[in-house]
Coordinates of C-alpha atoms in Angstrom, one line a residue:
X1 CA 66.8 2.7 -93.2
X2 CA 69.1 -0.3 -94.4
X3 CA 72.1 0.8 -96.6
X4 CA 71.0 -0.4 -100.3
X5 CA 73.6 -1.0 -102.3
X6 CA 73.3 -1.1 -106.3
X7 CA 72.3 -5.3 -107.6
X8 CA 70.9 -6.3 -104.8
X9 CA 68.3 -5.4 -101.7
X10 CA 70.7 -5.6 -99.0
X11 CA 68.7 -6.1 -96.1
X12 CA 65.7 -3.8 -97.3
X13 CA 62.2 -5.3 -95.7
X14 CA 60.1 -6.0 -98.7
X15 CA 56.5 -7.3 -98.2
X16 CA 55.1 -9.6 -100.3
X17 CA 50.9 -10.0 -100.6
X18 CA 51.3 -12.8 -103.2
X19 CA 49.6 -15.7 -101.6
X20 CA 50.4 -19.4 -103.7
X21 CA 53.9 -18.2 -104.6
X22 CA 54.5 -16.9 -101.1
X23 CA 57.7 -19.6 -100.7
X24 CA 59.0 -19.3 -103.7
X25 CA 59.0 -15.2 -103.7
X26 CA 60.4 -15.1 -100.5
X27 CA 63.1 -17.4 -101.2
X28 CA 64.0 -15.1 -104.3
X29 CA 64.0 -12.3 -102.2
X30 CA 66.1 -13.5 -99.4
X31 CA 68.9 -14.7 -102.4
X32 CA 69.0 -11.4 -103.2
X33 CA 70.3 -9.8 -100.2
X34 CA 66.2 -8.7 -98.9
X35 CA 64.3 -9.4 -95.9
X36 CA 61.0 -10.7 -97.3
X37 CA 57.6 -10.1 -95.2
X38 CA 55.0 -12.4 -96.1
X39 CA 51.5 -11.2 -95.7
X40 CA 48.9 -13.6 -98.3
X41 CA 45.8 -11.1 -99.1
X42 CA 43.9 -13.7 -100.9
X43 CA 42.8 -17.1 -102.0
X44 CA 40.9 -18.5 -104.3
X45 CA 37.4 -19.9 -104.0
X46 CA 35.4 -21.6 -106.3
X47 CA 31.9 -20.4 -106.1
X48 CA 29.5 -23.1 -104.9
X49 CA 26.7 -22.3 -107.1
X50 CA 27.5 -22.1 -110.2
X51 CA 24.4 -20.0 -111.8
X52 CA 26.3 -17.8 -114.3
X53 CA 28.4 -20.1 -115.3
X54 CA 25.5 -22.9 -116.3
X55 CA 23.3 -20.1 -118.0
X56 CA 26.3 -18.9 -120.2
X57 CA 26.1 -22.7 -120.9
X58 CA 23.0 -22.9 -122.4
X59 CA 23.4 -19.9 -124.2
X60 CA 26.9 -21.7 -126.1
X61 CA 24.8 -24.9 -126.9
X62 CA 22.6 -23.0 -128.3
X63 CA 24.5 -21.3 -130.4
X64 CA 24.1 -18.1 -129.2
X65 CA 27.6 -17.3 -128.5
X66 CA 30.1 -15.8 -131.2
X67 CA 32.7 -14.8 -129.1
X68 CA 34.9 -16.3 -126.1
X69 CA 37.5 -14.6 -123.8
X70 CA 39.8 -16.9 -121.6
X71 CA 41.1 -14.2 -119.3
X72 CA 43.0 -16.9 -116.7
X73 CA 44.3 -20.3 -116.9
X74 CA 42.7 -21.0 -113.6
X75 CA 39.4 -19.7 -114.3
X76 CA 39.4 -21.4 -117.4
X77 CA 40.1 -24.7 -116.2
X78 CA 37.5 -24.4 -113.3
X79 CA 34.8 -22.9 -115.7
X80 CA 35.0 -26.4 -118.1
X81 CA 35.7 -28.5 -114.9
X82 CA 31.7 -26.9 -114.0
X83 CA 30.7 -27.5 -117.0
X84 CA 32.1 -30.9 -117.7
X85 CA 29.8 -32.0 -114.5
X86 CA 26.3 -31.1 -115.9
X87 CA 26.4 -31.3 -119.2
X88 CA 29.7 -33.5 -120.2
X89 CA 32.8 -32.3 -121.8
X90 CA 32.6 -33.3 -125.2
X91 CA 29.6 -30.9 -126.0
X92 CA 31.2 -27.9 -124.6
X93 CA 34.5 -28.8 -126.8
X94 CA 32.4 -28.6 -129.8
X95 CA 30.5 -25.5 -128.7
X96 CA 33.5 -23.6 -128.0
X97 CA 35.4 -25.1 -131.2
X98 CA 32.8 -23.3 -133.4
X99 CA 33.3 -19.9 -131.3
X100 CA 35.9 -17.6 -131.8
X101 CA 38.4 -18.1 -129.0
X102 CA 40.3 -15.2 -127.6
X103 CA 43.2 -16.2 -124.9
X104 CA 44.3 -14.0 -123.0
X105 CA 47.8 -15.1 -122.3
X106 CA 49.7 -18.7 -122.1
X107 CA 48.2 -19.6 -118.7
X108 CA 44.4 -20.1 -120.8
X109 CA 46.2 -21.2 -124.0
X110 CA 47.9 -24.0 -122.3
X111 CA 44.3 -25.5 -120.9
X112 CA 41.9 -25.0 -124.0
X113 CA 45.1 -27.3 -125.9
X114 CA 44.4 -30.0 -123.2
X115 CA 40.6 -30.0 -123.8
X116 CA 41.4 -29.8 -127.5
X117 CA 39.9 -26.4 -128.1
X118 CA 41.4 -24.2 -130.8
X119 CA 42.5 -20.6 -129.8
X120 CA 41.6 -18.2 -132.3
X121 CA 43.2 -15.2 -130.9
X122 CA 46.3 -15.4 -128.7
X123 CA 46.4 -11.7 -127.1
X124 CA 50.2 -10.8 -127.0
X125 CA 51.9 -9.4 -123.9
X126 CA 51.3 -7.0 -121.5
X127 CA 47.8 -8.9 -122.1
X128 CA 45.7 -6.3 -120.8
X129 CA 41.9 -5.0 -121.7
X130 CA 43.4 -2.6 -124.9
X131 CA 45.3 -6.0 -126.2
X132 CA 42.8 -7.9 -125.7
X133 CA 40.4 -5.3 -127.9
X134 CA 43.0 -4.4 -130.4
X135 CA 43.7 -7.9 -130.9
X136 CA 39.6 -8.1 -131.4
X137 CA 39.8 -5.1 -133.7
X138 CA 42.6 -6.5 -136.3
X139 CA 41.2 -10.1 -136.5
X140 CA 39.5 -10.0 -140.2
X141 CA 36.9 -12.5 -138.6
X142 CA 35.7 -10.2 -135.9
X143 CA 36.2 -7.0 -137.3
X144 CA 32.9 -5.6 -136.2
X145 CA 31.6 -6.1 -133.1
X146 CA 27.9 -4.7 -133.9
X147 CA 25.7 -6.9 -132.1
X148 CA 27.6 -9.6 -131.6
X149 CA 27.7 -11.8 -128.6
X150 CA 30.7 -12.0 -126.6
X151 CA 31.4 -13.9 -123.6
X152 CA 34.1 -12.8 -121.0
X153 CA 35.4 -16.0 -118.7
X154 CA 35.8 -13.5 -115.9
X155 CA 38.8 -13.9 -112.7
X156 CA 38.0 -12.6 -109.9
X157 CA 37.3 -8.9 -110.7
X158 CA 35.3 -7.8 -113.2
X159 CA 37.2 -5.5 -116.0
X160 CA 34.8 -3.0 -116.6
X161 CA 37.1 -0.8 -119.3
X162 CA 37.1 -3.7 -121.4
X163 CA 33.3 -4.6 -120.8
X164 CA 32.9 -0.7 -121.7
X165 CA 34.9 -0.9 -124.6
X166 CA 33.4 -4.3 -126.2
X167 CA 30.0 -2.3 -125.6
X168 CA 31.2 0.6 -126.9
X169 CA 31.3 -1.3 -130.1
X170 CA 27.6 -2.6 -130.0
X171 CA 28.6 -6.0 -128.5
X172 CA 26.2 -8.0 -126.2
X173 CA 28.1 -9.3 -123.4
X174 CA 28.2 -11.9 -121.0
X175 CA 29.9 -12.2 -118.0
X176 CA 30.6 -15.4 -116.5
X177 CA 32.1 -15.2 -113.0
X178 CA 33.9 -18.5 -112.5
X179 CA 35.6 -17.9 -108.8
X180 CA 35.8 -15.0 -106.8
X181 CA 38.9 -14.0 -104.5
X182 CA 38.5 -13.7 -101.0
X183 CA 40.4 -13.1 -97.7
X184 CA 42.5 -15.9 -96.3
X185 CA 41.0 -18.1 -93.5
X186 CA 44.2 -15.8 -91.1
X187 CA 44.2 -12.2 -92.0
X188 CA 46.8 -11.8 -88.9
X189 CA 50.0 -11.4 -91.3
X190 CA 48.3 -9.4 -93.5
X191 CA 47.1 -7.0 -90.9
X192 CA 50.7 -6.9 -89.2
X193 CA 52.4 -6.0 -92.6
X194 CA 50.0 -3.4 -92.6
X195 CA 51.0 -1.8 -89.6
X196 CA 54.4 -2.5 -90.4
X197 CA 54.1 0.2 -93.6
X198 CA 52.7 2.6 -91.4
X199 CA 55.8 2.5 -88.5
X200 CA 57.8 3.1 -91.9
X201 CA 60.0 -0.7 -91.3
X202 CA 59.1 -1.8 -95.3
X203 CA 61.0 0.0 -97.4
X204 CA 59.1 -2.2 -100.8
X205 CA 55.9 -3.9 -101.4
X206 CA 55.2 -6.6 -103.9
X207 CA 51.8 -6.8 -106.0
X208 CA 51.6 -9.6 -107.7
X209 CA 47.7 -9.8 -108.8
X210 CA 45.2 -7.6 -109.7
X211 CA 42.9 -8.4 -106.3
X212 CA 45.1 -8.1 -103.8
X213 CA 45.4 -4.3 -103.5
X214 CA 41.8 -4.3 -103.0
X215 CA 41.7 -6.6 -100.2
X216 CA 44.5 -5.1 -98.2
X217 CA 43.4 -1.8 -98.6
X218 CA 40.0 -3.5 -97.4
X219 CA 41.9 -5.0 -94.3
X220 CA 43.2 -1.8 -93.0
X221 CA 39.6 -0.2 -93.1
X222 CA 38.0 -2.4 -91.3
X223 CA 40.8 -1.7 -88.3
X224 CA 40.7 2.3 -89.3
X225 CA 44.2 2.3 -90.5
X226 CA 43.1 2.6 -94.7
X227 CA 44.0 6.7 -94.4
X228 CA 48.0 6.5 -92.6
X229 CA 47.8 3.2 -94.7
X230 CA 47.6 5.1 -98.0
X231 CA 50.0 7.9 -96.3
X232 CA 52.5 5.5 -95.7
X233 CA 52.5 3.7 -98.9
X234 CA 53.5 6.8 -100.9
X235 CA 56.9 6.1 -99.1
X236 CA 57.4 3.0 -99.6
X237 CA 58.4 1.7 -103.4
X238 CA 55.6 0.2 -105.1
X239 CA 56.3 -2.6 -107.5
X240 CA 53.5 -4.6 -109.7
X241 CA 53.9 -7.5 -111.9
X242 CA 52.5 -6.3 -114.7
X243 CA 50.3 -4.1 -116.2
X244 CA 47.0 -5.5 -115.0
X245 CA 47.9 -5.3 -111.3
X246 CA 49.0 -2.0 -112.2
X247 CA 46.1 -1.3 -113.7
X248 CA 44.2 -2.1 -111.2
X249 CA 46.7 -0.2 -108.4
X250 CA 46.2 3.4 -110.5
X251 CA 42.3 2.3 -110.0
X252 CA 43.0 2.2 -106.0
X253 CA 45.0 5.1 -106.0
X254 CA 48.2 3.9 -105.5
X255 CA 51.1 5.3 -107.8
X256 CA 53.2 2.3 -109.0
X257 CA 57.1 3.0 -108.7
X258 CA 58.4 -0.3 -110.6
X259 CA 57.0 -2.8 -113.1
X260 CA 59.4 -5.3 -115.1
X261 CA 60.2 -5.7 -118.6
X262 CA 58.1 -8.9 -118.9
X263 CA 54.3 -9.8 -116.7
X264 CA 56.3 -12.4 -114.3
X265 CA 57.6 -12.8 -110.5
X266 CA 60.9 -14.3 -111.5
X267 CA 61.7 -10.6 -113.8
X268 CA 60.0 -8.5 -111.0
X269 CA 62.3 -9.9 -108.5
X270 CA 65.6 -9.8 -110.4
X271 CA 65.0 -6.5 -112.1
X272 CA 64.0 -5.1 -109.0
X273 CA 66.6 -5.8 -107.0
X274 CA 68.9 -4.4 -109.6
X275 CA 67.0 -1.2 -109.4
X276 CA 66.1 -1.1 -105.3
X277 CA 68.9 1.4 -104.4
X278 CA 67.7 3.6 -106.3
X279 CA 64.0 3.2 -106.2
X280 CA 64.5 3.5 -102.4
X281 CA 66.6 6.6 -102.0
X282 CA 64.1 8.3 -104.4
X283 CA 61.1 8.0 -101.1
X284 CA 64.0 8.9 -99.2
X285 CA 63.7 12.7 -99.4
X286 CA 60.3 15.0 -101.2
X287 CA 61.8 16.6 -104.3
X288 CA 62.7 20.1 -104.0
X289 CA 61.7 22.5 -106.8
X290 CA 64.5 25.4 -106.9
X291 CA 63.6 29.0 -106.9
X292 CA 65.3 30.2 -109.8
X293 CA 66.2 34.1 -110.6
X294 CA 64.3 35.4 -113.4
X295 CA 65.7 37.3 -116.5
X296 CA 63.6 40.7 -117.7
X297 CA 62.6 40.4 -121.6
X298 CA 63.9 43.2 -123.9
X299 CA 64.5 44.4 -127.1
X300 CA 68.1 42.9 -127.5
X301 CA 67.3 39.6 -125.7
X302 CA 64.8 39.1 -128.2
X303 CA 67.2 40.1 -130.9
X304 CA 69.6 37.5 -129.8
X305 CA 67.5 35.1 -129.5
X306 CA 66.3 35.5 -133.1
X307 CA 70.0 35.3 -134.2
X308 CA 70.1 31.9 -132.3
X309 CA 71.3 28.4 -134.7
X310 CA 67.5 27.4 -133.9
X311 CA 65.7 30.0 -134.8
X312 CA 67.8 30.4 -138.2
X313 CA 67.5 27.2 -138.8
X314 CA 63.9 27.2 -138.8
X315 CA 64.1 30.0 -140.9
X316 CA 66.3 27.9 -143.6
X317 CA 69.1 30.0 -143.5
X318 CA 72.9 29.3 -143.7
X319 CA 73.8 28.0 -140.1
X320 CA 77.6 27.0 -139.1
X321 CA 76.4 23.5 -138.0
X322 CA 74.2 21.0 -139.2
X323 CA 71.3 20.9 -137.4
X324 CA 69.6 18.2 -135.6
X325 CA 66.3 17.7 -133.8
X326 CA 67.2 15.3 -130.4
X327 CA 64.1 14.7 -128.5
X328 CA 64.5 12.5 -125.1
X329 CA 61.5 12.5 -122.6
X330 CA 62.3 14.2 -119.3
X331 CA 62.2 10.8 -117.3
X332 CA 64.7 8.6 -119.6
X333 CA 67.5 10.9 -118.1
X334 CA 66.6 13.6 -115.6
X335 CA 66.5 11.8 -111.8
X336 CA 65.3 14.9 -110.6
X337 CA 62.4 14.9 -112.8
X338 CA 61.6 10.9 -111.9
X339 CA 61.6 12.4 -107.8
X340 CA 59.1 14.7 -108.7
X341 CA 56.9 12.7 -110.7
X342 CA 56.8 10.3 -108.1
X343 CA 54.8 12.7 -106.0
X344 CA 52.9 14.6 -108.2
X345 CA 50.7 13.1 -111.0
X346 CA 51.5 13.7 -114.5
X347 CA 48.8 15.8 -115.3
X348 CA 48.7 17.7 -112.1
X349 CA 53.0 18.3 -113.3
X350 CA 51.6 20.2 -116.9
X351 CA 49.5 22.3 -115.1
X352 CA 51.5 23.4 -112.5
X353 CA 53.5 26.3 -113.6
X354 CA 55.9 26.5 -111.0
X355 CA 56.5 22.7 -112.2
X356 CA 56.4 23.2 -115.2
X357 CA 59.3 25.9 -115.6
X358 CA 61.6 24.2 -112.9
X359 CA 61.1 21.1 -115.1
X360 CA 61.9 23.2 -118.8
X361 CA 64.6 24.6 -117.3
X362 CA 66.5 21.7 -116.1
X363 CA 66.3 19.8 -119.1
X364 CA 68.0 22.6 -121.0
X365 CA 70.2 23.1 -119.0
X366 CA 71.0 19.6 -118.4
X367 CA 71.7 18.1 -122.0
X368 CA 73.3 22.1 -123.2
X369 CA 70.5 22.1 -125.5
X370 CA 70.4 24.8 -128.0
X371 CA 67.2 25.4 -127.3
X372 CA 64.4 24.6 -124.6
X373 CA 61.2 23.0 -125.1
X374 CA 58.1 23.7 -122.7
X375 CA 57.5 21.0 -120.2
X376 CA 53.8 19.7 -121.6
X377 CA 51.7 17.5 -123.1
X378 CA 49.7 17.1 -126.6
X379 CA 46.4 16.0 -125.2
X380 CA 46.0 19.1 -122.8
X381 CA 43.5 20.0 -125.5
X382 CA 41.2 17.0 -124.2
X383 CA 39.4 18.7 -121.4
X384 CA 38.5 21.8 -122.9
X385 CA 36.4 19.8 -125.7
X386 CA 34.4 18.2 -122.6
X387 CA 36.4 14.9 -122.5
X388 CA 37.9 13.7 -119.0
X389 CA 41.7 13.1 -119.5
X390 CA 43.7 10.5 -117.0
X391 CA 47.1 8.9 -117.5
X392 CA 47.7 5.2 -115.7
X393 CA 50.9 3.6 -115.5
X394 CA 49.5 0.3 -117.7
X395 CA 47.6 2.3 -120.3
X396 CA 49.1 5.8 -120.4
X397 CA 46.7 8.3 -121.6
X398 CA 42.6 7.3 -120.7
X399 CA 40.1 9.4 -122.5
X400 CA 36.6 8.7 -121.5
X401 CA 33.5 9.7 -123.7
X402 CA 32.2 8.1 -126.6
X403 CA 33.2 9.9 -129.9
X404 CA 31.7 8.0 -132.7
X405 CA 29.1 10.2 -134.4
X406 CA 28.4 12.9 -135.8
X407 CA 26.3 13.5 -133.1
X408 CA 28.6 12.9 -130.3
X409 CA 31.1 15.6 -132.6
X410 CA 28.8 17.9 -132.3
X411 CA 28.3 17.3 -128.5
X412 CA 31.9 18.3 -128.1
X413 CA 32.7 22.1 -127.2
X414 CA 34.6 24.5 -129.1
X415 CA 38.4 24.9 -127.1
X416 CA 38.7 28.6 -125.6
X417 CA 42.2 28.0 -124.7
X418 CA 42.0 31.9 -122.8
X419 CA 39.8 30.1 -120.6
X420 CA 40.4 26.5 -120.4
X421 CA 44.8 26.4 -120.9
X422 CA 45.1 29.5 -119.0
X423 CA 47.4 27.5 -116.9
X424 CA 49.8 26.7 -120.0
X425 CA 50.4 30.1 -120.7
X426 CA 51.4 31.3 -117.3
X427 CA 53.7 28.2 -117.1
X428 CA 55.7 29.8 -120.7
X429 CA 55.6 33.3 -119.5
X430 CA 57.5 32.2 -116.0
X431 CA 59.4 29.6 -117.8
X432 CA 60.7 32.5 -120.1
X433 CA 61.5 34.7 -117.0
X434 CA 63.3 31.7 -115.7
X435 CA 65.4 30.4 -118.7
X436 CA 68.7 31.9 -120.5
X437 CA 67.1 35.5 -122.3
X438 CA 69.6 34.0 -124.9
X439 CA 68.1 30.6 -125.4
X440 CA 65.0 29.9 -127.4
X441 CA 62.0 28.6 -126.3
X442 CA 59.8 26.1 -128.3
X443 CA 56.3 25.6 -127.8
X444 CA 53.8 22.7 -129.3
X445 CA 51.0 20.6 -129.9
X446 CA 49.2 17.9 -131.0
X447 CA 48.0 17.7 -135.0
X448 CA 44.7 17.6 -135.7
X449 CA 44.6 13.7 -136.8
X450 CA 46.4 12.6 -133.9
X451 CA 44.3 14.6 -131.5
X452 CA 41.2 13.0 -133.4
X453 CA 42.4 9.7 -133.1
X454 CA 42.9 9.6 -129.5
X455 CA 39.9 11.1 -128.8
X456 CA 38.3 8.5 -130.7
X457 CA 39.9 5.3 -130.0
X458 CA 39.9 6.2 -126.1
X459 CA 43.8 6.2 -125.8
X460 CA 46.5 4.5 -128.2
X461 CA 46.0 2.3 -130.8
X462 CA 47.9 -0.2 -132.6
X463 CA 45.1 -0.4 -135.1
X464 CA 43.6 3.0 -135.3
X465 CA 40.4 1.0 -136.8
X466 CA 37.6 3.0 -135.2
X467 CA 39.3 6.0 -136.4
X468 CA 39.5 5.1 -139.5
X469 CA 36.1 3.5 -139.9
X470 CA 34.9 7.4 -138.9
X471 CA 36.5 8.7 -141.5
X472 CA 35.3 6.4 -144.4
X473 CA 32.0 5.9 -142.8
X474 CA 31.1 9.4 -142.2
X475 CA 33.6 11.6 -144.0
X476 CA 31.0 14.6 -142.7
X477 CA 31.2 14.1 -139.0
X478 CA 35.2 13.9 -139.9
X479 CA 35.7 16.6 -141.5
X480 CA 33.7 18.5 -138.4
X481 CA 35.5 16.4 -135.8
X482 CA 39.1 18.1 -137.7
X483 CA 37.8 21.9 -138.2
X484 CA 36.6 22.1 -134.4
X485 CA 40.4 20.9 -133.3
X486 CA 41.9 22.9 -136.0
X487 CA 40.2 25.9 -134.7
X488 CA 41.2 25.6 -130.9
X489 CA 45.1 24.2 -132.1
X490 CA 45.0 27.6 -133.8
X491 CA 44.1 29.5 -130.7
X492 CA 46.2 27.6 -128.3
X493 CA 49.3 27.7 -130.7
X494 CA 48.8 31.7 -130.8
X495 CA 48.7 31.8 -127.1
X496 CA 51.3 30.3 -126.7
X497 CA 53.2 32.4 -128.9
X498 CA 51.8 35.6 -127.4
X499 CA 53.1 34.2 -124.2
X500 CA 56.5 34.3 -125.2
X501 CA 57.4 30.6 -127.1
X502 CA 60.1 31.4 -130.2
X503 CA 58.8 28.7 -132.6
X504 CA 55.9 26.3 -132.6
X505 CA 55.6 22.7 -133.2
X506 CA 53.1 20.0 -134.0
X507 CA 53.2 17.1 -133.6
X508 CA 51.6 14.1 -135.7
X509 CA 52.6 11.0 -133.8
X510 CA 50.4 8.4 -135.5
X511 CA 49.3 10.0 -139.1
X512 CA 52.4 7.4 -139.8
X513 CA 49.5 4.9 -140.0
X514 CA 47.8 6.6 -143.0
X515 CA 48.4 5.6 -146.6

């Protein structure tokens, strides 16, 4: 392996499967001390027939359209360009200039001011499916979607979270493929980077659009190399542009390692090669989880631990210092902790109990904390009420399963957290073997409002409108939704402290957007 050095990628081989900016990437990359590999995984074709396209057409003249979503600047251009040729350009201006138009990103923006077509929404950045729906939610002028007829300028790939989430809210869609991506004419480079990942020679790979994973991974099937493919890429740093190529990496399976502070090349580069010594060394060697020597519970460990600052504090009484409550997430500070996560997946990590102590441990011991807090997260409670429960790098938390109605509330199932979060309290009773019998050990969970509004607005929310339209609506079906969490918090919080946790806490992340 080249020696990587910190600002630069000193003679690491990265592969790039960008295909127009191929140059221009590879140039950056050579500037800053890499070996780039170019390997184009797609191009752009117009489709010849543009059937979709001319019957979403008809449907605008006719004023059958309420709603518009630019998704690409490209695709944009291209879909008026059609349109222009049958039925003129002026007609579509003034159809589309009576729709609500949602842009999603400068790119689209930039071409409906050339045709002279207002943008009602501009979606802000990272631009992906929940912007683009939060951004649908807040606008006063669309604030239901009941039945309304939305139009989705689609680039490439379908979304289907976002066509499932504008249906979700009784919208009628239409999608209007413009172009499609497909291989390039010579798949030889591609095919040779390929190989090249699974001989170990790359050391970084560059995504650059949301297609191109799929079509590389489709490359190396069709010459039986997709399984040491996917092998080999979990050594080798991953980097995306942005969230919607991340996106749509997490949907193929591949973990993404690196993703800049702003959706372009000339920020993924820079930042990248800032970061590439360390990003590399971390695929270097699997993280090792240390046995650690456990400590037998007794009478005056307990009683020590009762005497602890925490614990008094909690309590209210007189302590010697002032306390204060510093919370920092595992992966801000602990390198150890980013090793392992890059191998495991987060919610494999909180249900892992060898995991899940090594990790507790660390970070008290780390920071010289005055107490420890279980390694764990707040919407562990999802599964057991019959919801699935994924986290992707773009959107963090996914929850899947319409929760609307009362009837869908009372499709949910009552949490036995014996029985479904077994896993949580063997992870406190060996992280309490495992940490100082002198240190507390703090246990938690989500509130009951926070838990209901991720469960009903699919994930976070900037808005928390379908949330709160629930509760207004149908202040019934909420009060049901809150007394069926409420009753397994209450369960799970008393497990926990059967288990051996020295104080509980919930927490209430977004009850901040409540009057």
């Amino acid at each position: 392996m080249p020696q990587v050095a910190a600002g630069g990628f000193q003679g690491a081989r990265v592969v790039v499967f960008e295909s127009r900016m191929a140059e221009a990437m590879a140039r950056s990359i050579r500037s800053h001390g890499g070996e780039p590999i170019s390997a184009p995984s797609l191009q752009e074709v117009p489709l010849e027939k543009h059937h979709e396209a001319f019957a979403f057409a008809e449907r605008l003249l006719a004023g059958e359209v309420e709603i518009m979503i630019c998704m690409t600047g490209v695709g944009t251009r291209l879909l008026l360009e059609a349109l222009a040729k049958r039925y003129g350009i002026e007609p579509c201006v003034r159809a589309l200039s009576r729709v609500t138009v949602v842009a999603r990103g400068p790119k689209p923006i930039r071409v409906l001011k050339e045709y002279g077509i207002p943008v009602t929404i501009a979606v802000p950045e990272p631009n992906t499916w929940q912007e683009i729906v939060q951004a649908l939610d807040l606008d006063p002028r669309s604030l239901s979607l009941d039945g309304r007829t939305i139009a989705i300028q689609e680039y490439g790939v379908s979304n289907d979270r976002l066509i499932a989430a504008l249906k979700e809210r009784g919208a009628k869609v239409i999608q209007v493929p413009v172009y499609r991506w497909a291989l390039p004419d010579d798949t030889r480079p591609l095919r040779h980077a390929i190989q090249q990942v699974i001989e170990g020679t790359v050391q970084i790979a560059l995504f650059t659009n949301a297609v191109q994973i799929l079509n590389v991974i489709r490359v190396a099937s069709e010459h039986g190399l997709e399984r040491p493919f996917r092998e080999a890429l979990k050594r080798v740093v991953v980097a995306s542009v942005g969230p919607s190529t991340s996106e749509s990496l997490a949907h193929a399976g591949v973990e993404v390692d690196f993703e800049p502070t702003h959706p372009k090349m000339g920020p993924l580069i820079d930042e990248l090669a800032r970061q590439a010594a360390d990003l590399i060394r971390a695929h270097v060697s699997e993280p090792v989880v240390q046995a650690r020597p456990t400590h037998p519970e007794g009478p005056q460990t307990a009683a020590l631990r009762r005497e602890s600052l925490l614990l008094k504090a909690c309590r209210r009484e007189p302590t010697p210092v002032t306390p204060v409550w510093l919370m920092r997430q595992a992966g801000r500070y602990l390198k150890a902790y980013r090793d392992i996560r890059n191998k495991v997946p987060f919610l494999e990590l909180c249900k892992r109990k060898e995991l899940v102590a090594e990790l507790t441990v660390m970070a008290a011991e780390t920071i010289k904390a005055d107490a420890a807090i279980l390694f764990s997260d707040i919407l562990l409670l999802v599964e057991p009420l019959g919801l699935s429960l994924e986290y992707t790098s773009e959107d963090g938390p996914v929850i899947s399963g319409r929760v609307a109605t009362a009837h869908d509330i009372d499709r949910l199932e009552d949490i036995d957290p014996a029985k479904s979060l077994r896993f949580v309290f063997d992870a406190v009773r060996l992280t309490r073997s495992a940490l100082d019998p002198t240190l507390p050990l703090i246990g938690f969970a989500g509130a009951p409002f926070t838990l209901a509004s991720y469960v009903i607005e699919g994930g976070t929310s900037k808005s928390f409108v379908r949330t709160k339209q629930l509760m207004y609506q149908d202040p019934g079906a909420w009060r049901a939704l809150m007394e069926k969490i409420s009753r397994g918090l209450v369960r799970y919080l008393n497990g926990q402290i059967e288990a051996g946790v020295d104080a509980v806490q919930l927490f209430d992340s977004w009850v901040g957007c409540l009057g």
